[in-house]
Coordinates of C-alpha atoms and ligand atoms in Angstrom, one line a residue:
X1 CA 61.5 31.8 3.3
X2 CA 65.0 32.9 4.5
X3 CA 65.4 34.8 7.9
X4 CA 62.4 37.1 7.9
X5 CA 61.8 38.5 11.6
X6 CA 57.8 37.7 12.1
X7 CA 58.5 39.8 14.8
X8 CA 59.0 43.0 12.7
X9 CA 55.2 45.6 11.8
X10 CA 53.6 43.9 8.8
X11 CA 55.1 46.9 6.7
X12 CA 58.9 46.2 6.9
X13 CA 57.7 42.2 6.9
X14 CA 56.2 43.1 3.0
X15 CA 59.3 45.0 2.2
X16 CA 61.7 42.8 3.1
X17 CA 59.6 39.8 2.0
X18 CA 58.9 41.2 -1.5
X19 CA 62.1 42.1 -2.1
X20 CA 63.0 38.4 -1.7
X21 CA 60.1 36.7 -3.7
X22 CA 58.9 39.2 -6.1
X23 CA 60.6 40.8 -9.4
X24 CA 59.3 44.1 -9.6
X25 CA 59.0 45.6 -12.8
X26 CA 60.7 48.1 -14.9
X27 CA 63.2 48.4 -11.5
X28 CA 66.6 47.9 -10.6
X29 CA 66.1 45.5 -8.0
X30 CA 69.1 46.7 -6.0
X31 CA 68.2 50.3 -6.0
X32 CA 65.6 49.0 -3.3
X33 CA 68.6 48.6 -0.7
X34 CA 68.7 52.3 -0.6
X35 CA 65.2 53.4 -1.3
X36 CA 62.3 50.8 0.6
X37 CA 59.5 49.4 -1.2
X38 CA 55.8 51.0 -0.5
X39 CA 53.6 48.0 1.1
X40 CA 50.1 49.3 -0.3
X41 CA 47.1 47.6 2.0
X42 CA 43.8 49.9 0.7
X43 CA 43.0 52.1 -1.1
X44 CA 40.2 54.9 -1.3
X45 CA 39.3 57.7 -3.4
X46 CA 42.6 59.2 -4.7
X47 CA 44.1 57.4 -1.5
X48 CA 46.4 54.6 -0.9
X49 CA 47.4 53.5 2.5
X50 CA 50.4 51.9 3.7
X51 CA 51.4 48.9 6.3
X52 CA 52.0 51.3 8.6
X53 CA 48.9 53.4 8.1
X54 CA 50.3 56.2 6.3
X55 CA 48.3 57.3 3.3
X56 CA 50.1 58.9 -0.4
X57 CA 47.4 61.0 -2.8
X58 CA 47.5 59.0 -6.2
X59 CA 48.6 61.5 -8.6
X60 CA 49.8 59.2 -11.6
X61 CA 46.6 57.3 -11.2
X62 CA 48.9 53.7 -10.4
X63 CA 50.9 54.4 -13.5
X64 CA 47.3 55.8 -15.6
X65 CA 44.9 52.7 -15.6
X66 CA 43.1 54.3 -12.6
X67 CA 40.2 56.5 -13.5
X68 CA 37.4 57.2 -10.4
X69 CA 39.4 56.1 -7.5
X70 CA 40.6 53.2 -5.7
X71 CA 37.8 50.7 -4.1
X72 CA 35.2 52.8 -6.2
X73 CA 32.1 51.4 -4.6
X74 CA 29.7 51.5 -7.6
X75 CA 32.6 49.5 -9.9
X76 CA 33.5 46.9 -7.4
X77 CA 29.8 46.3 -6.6
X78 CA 29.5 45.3 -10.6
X79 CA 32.3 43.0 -10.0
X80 CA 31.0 41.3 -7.5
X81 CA 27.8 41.1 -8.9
X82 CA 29.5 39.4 -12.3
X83 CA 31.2 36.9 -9.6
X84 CA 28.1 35.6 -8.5
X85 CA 27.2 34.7 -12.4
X86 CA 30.4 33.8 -13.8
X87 CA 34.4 35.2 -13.9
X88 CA 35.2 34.1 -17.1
X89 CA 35.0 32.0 -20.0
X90 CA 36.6 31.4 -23.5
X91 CA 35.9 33.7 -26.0
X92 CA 36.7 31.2 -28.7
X93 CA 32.9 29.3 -29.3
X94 CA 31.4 31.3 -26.4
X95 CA 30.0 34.5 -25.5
X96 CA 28.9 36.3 -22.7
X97 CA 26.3 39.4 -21.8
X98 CA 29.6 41.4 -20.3
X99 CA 31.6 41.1 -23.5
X100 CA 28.5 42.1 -25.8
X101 CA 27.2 44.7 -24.1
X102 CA 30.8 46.1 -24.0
X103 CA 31.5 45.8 -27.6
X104 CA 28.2 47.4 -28.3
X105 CA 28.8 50.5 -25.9
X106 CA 32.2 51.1 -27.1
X107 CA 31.0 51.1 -31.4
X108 CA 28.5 53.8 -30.1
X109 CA 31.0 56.0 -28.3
X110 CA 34.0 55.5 -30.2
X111 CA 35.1 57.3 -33.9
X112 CA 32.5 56.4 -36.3
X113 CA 33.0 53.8 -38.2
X114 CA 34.6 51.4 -35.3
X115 CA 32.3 48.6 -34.8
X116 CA 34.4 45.2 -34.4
X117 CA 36.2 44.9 -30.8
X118 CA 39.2 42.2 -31.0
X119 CA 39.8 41.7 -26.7
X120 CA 43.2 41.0 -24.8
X121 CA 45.0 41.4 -21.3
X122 CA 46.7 44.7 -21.8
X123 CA 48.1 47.2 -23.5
X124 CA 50.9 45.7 -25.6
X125 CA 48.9 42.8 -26.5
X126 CA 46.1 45.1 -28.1
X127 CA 49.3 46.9 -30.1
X128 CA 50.2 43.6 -31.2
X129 CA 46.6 43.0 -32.3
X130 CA 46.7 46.0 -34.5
X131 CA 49.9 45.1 -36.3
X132 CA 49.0 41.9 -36.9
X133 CA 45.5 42.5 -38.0
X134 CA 46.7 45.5 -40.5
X135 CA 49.6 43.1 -41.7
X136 CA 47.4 40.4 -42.4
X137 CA 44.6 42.6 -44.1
X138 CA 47.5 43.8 -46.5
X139 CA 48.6 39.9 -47.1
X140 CA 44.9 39.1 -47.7
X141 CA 44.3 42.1 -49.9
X142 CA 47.0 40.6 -52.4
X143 CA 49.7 42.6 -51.0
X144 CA 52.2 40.8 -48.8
X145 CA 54.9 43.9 -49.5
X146 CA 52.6 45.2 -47.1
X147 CA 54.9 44.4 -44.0
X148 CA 56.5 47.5 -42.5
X149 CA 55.5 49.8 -40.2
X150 CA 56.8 53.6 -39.6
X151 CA 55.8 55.2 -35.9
X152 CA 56.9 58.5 -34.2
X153 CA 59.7 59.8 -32.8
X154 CA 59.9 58.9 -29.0
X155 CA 56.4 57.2 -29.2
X156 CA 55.6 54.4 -26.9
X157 CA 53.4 51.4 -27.9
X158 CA 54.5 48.6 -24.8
X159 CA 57.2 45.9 -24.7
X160 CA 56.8 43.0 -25.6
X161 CA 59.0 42.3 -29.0
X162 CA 56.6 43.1 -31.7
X163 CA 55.4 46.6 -29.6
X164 CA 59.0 47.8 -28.8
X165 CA 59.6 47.2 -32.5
X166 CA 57.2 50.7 -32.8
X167 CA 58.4 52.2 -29.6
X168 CA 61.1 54.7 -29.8
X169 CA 61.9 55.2 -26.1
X170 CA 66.0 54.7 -25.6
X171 CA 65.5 53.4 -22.0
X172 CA 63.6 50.4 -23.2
X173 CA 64.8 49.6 -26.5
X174 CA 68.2 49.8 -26.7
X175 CA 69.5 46.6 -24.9
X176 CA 67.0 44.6 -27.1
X177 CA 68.0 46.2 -30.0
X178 CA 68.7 42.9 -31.7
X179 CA 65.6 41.4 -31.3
X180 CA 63.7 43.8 -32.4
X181 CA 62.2 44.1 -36.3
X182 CA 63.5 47.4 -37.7
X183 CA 61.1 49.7 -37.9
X184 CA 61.0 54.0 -38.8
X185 CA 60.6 56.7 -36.6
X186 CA 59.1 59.9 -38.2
X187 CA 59.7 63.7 -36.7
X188 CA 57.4 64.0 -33.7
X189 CA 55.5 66.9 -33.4
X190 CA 56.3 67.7 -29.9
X191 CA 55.9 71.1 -29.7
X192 CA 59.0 71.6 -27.7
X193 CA 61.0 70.4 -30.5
X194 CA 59.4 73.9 -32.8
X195 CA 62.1 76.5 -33.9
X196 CA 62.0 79.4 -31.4
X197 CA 58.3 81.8 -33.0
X198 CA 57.3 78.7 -34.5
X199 CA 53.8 77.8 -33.1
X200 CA 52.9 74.5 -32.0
X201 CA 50.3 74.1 -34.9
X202 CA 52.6 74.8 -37.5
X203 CA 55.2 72.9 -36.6
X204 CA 52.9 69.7 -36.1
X205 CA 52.3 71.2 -40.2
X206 CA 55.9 70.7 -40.8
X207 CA 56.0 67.0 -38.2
X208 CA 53.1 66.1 -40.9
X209 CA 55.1 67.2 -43.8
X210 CA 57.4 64.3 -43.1
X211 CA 55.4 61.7 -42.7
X212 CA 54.1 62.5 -45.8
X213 CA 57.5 62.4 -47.3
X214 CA 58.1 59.1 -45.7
X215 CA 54.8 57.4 -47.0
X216 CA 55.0 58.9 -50.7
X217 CA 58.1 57.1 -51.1
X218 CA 57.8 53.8 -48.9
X219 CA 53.8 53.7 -48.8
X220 CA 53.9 50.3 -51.0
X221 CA 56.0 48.1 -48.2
X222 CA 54.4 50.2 -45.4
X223 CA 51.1 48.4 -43.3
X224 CA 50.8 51.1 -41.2
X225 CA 51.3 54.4 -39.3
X226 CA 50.4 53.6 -35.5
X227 CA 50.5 56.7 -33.0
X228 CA 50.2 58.0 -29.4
X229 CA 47.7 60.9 -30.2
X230 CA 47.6 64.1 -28.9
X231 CA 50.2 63.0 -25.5
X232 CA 53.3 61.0 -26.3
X233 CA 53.0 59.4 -22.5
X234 CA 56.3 57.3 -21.4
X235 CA 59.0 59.5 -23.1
X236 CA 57.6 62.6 -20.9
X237 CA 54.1 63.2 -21.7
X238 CA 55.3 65.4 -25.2
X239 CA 52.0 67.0 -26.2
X240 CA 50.9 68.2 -29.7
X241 CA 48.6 70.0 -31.8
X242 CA 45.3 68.2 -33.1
X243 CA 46.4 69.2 -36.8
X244 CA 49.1 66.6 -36.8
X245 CA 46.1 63.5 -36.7
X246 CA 44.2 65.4 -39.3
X247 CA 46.9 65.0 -41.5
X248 CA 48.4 61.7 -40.5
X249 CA 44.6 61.0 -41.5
X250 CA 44.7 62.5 -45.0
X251 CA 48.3 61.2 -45.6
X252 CA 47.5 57.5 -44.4
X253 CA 44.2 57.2 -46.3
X254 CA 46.1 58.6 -49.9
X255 CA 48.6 56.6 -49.7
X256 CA 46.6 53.2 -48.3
X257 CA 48.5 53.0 -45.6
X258 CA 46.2 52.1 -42.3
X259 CA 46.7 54.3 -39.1
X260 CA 46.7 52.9 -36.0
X261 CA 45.7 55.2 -32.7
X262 CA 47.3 54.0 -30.1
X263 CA 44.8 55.4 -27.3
X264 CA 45.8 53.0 -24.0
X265 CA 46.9 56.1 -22.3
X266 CA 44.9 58.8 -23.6
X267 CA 42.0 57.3 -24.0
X268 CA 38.6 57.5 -21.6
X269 CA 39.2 61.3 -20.9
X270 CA 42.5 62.0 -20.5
X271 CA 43.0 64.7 -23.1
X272 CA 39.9 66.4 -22.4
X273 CA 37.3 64.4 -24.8
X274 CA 36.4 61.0 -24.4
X275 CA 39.5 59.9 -26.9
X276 CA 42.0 62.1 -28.1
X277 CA 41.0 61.8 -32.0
X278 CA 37.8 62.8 -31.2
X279 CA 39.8 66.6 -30.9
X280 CA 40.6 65.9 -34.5
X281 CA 37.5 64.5 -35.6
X282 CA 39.1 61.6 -37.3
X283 CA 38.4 57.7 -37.1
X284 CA 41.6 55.7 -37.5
X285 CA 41.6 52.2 -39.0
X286 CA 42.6 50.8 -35.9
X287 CA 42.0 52.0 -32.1
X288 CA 43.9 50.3 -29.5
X289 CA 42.5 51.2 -25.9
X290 CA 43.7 49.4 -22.7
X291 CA 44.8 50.9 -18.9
X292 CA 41.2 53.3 -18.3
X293 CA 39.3 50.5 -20.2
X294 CA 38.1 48.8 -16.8
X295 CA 38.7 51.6 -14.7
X296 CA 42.1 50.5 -13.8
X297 CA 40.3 47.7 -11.8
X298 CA 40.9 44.4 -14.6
X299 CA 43.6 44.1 -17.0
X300 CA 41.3 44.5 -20.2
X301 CA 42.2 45.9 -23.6
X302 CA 40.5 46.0 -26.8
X303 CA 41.2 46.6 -30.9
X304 CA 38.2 48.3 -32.1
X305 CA 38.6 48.2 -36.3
X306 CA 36.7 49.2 -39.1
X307 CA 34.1 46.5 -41.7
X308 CA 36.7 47.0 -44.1
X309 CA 38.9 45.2 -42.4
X310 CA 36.4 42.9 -40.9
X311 CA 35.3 41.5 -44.1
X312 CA 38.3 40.7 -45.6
X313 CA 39.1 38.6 -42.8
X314 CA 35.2 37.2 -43.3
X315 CA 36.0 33.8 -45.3
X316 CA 35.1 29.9 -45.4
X317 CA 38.9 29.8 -45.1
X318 CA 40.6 28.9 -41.4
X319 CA 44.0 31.0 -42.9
X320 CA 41.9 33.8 -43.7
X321 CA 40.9 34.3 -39.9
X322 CA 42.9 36.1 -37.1
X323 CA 43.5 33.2 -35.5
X324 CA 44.7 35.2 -32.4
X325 CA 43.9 34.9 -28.6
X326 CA 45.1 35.3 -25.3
X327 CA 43.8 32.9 -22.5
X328 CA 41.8 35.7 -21.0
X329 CA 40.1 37.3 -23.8
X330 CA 37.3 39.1 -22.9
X331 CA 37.5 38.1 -19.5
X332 CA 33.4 38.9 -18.3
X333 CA 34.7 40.6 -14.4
X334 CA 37.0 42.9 -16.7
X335 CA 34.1 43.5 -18.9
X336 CA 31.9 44.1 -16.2
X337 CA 34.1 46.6 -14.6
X338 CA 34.4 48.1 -18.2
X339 CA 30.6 48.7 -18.2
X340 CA 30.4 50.1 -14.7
X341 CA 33.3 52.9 -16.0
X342 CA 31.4 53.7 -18.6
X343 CA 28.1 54.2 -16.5
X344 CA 29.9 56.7 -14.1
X345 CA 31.6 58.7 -17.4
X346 CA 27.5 58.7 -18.7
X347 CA 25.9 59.5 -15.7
X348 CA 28.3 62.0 -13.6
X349 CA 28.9 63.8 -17.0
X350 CA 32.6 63.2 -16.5
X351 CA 34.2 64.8 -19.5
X352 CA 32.2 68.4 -18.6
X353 CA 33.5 67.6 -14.8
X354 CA 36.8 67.5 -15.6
X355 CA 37.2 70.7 -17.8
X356 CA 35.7 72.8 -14.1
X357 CA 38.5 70.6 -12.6
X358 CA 41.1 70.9 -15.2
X359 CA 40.6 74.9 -15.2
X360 CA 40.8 75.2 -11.1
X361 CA 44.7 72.7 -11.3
X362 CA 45.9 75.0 -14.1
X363 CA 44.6 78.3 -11.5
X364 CA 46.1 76.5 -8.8
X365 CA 49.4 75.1 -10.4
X366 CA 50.1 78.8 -12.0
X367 CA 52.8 80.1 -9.5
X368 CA 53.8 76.6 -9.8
X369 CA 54.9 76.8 -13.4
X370 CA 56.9 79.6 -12.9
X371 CA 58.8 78.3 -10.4
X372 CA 62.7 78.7 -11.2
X373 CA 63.5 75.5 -11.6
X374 CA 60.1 74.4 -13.9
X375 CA 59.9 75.0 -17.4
X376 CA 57.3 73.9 -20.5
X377 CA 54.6 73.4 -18.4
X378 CA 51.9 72.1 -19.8
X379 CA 48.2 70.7 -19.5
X380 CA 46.0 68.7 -21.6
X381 CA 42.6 67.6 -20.7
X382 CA 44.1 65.6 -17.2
X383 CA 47.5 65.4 -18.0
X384 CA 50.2 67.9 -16.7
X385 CA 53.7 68.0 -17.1
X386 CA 57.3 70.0 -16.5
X387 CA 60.5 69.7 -16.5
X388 CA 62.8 70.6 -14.1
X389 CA 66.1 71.9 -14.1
X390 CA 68.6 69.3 -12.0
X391 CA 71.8 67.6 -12.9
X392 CA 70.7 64.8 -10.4
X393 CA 71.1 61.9 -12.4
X394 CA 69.0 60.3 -9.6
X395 CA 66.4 63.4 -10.0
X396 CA 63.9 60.9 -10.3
X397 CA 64.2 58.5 -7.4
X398 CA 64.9 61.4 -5.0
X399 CA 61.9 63.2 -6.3
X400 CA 60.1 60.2 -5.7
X401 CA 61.2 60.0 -1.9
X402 CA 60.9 63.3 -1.4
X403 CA 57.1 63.1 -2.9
X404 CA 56.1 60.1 -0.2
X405 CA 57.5 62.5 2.8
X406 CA 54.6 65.2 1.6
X407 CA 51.6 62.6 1.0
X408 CA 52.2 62.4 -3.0
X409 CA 52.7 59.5 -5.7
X410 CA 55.0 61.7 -8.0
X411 CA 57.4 59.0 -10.0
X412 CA 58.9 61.4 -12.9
X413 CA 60.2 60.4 -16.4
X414 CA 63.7 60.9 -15.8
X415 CA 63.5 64.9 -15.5
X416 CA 59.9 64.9 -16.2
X417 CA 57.5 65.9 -13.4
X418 CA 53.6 65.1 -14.6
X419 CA 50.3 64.9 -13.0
X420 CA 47.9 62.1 -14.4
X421 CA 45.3 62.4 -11.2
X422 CA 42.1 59.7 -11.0
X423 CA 39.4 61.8 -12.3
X424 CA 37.9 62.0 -8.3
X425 CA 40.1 64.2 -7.6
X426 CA 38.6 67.3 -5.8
X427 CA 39.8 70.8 -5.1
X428 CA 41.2 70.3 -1.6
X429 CA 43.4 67.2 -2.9
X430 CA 44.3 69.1 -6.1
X431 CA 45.9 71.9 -3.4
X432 CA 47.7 68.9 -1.2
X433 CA 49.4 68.1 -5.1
X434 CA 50.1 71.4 -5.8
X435 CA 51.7 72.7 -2.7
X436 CA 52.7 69.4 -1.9
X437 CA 55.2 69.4 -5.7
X438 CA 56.2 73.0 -4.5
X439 CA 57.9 71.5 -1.2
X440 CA 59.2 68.8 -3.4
X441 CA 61.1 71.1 -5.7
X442 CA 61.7 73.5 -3.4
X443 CA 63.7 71.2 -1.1
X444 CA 65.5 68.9 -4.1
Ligands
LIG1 C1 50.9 51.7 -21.3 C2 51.0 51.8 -22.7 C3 51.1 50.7 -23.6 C4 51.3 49.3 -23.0 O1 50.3 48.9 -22.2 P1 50.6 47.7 -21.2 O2 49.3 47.3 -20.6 O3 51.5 48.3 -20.2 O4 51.2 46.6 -21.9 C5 51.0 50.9 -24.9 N1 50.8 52.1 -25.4 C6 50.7 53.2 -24.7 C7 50.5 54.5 -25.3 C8 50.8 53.1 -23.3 O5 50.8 54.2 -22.5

């Protein structure tokens, strides 16, 4: 290393010493000359303490993944049990109790129909999965025309190549542009994007309408429809109304055209019921679920996909397999933790929790929402957003800083404030957040 003063506290020693050996992601390295990096040493509960002993409320859940708190004693115990058997092994030839017992729990709890779990690392892999998978079931099926894929307006799927192909977020898309596999956006139905009277539910009608527009005339080179249901996450948690999957559902299945729920974000409680098209009642031909998977402990992420599509992969032929696979599929710690999340949503009745908890935010956060500067604020299940009114072009950053200096982890979506809290949340922390994000705006 270069000239880093040992003599320094261990905090500014990780700043300066990250900031030297570590790329950061999805940052502008040199923004950190005028705002320091956070050195993170524990963690507990909706906690996480700094080098220098000073402790920030987790509201964004460490960018979603985390669900029941940081150092969450009954899922590291798991893990460590699972360490004293074994941390991993391939998935090609070999199998493990972790990884079956996993599949098994999630065909019981997810959409009917869903029984076949394809693993991988994370999020964008798993999107990959799905377009590969639907692609190749179209090729196999005698129709290699098959090959396009339409997606919504402003949704995210991840970035590598193949997901930012589906992902219509500006911010991340544009400067790849060129390598990217062109791909249609269809009207989201945002319901901040409705006429003025229209109603969120019938203008997800008239979002649907399109799609079905779309499909009836490109349906025979189309593979799929792939979707962030209910909460369109990274472009500024856009919500919607349930009738929009019910007919994506109807659409997709006339015109044979597979739909792909993209549920890494919303998944595992977030909107309110243990996946988001559970509020539709629908089963899509693909489910892709990643960041609450393990708890926000592993990265794990998983396809779940239909017999259909199983069996037509099901062959004496090596070209007829997905012959697919990242080095830690079905890794057995991620698994593990995977099992111990789902124990704690089965026996703390989590989902019911969460509406008690949900209701007391939205009592809480109500002068909150008509603060001056806030407008569209909005809740679903654990998710809450607004936006506020700044011509800050650094609105972000600054409401970043100025959410450390009152105990929070706020880090907006450009003017986007939202709330995506681990699910241990409890009254007193929810009225640190909410008087906490008063103080923030009130002194931006
Ligand atoms: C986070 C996210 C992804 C990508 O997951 P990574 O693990 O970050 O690759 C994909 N889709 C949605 C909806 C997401 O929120």
């Amino acid at each position: 290393m270069s000239n880093i003063n040992r003599s320094l506290p261990l905090s500014s020693q990780l700043q300066q010493r990250s900031l030297e050996a570590v790329w950061h992601p999805c940052t502008q390295m040199k923004q950190h000359e005028t705002y320091p990096l956070v050195p993170i040493v524990s963690g507990q509960g909706v906690w996480l303490y700094d080098a220098a002993g000073k402790c920030y409320l987790d509201a964004i859940s460490s960018w979603w993944v985390n669900l029941f708190g940081h150092a969450n004693p009954y899922i590291s115990a798991a893990i460590r049990d699972q360490l004293e058997q074994i941390e991993h092994v391939m998935l090609a030839g070999f199998t493990h109790e972790p990884v079956v017992l996993l599949s098994e729990r999630l065909k019981k709890i997810a959409p009917g129909g869903l029984g076949h779990c394809f693993y991988a690392s994370d999020g964008a892999s798993a999107v990959e999965i799905a377009l590969k998978m639907s692609f190749h079931y179209w090729l196999l099926c005698g129709q290699p025309q098959k090959n396009n894929f339409v997606s919504l307006q402003n949704d995210y799927h991840g970035e590598t190549l193949g997901a930012l192909s589906v992902t219509d977020v500006a911010i991340f898309r544009e400067t790849y542009a060129p390598l990217l596999r062109p791909c249609t956006h269809v009207p989201t139905p945002d319901w901040r994007y409705a006429e003025i009277g229209e109603s969120p539910e019938a203008y997800a009608i008239r979002a649907a309408s399109a799609l079905e527009r779309y499909l009836a005339e490109n349906h025979t080179r189309t593979a799929a429809f792939i979707l962030e249901p209910l909460v369109q996450g990274a472009t500024g948690m856009g919500m919607y109304h349930p009738i929009y999957l019910q007919r994506a559902r109807e659409i997709c299945t006339r015109y044979q055209v597979h739909l792909i729920a993209d549920e890494i974000a919303v998944g595992f409680g977030r909107t309110g019921t243990l996946f988001a098209c559970n509020q539709a009642d629908i089963t899509p031909d693909f489910l892709c679920l990643s960041k609450g998977l393990s708890g926000g402990y592993l990265p794990l992420s998983v396809v779940m996909t239909s017999d259909t599509v199983f069996q037509a992969f099901y062959d004496d032929k090596t070209a007829h397999a997905f012959l697919h696979s990242h080095s830690h599929t079905g890794n057995a710690l991620a698994c593990r933790a995977a099992l111990a999340t789902l124990d704690i949503f089965e026996h703390d009745h989590v989902i019911e929790a969460n509406k008690i908890k949900s209701a007391y935010l939205n009592k809480i956060a109500a002068p909150l929402a008509d603060h001056p500067k806030v407008s569209n604020f909005r809740n679903c299940g654990m998710i809450w957003a607004f936006e506020v009114e700044t011509d800050d072009r650094d609105f972000a950053a600054k409401c970043f800083q100025a959410g450390l200096k009152q105990q929070l982890v706020l880090r907006p979506l450009g003017k986007t404030v939202y709330f995506m809290p681990p699910y241990v949340i409890n009254e007193q922390e929810i009225n640190l957040l909410i008087n906490g994000t008063r103080h923030v705006l009130d002194t931006l």
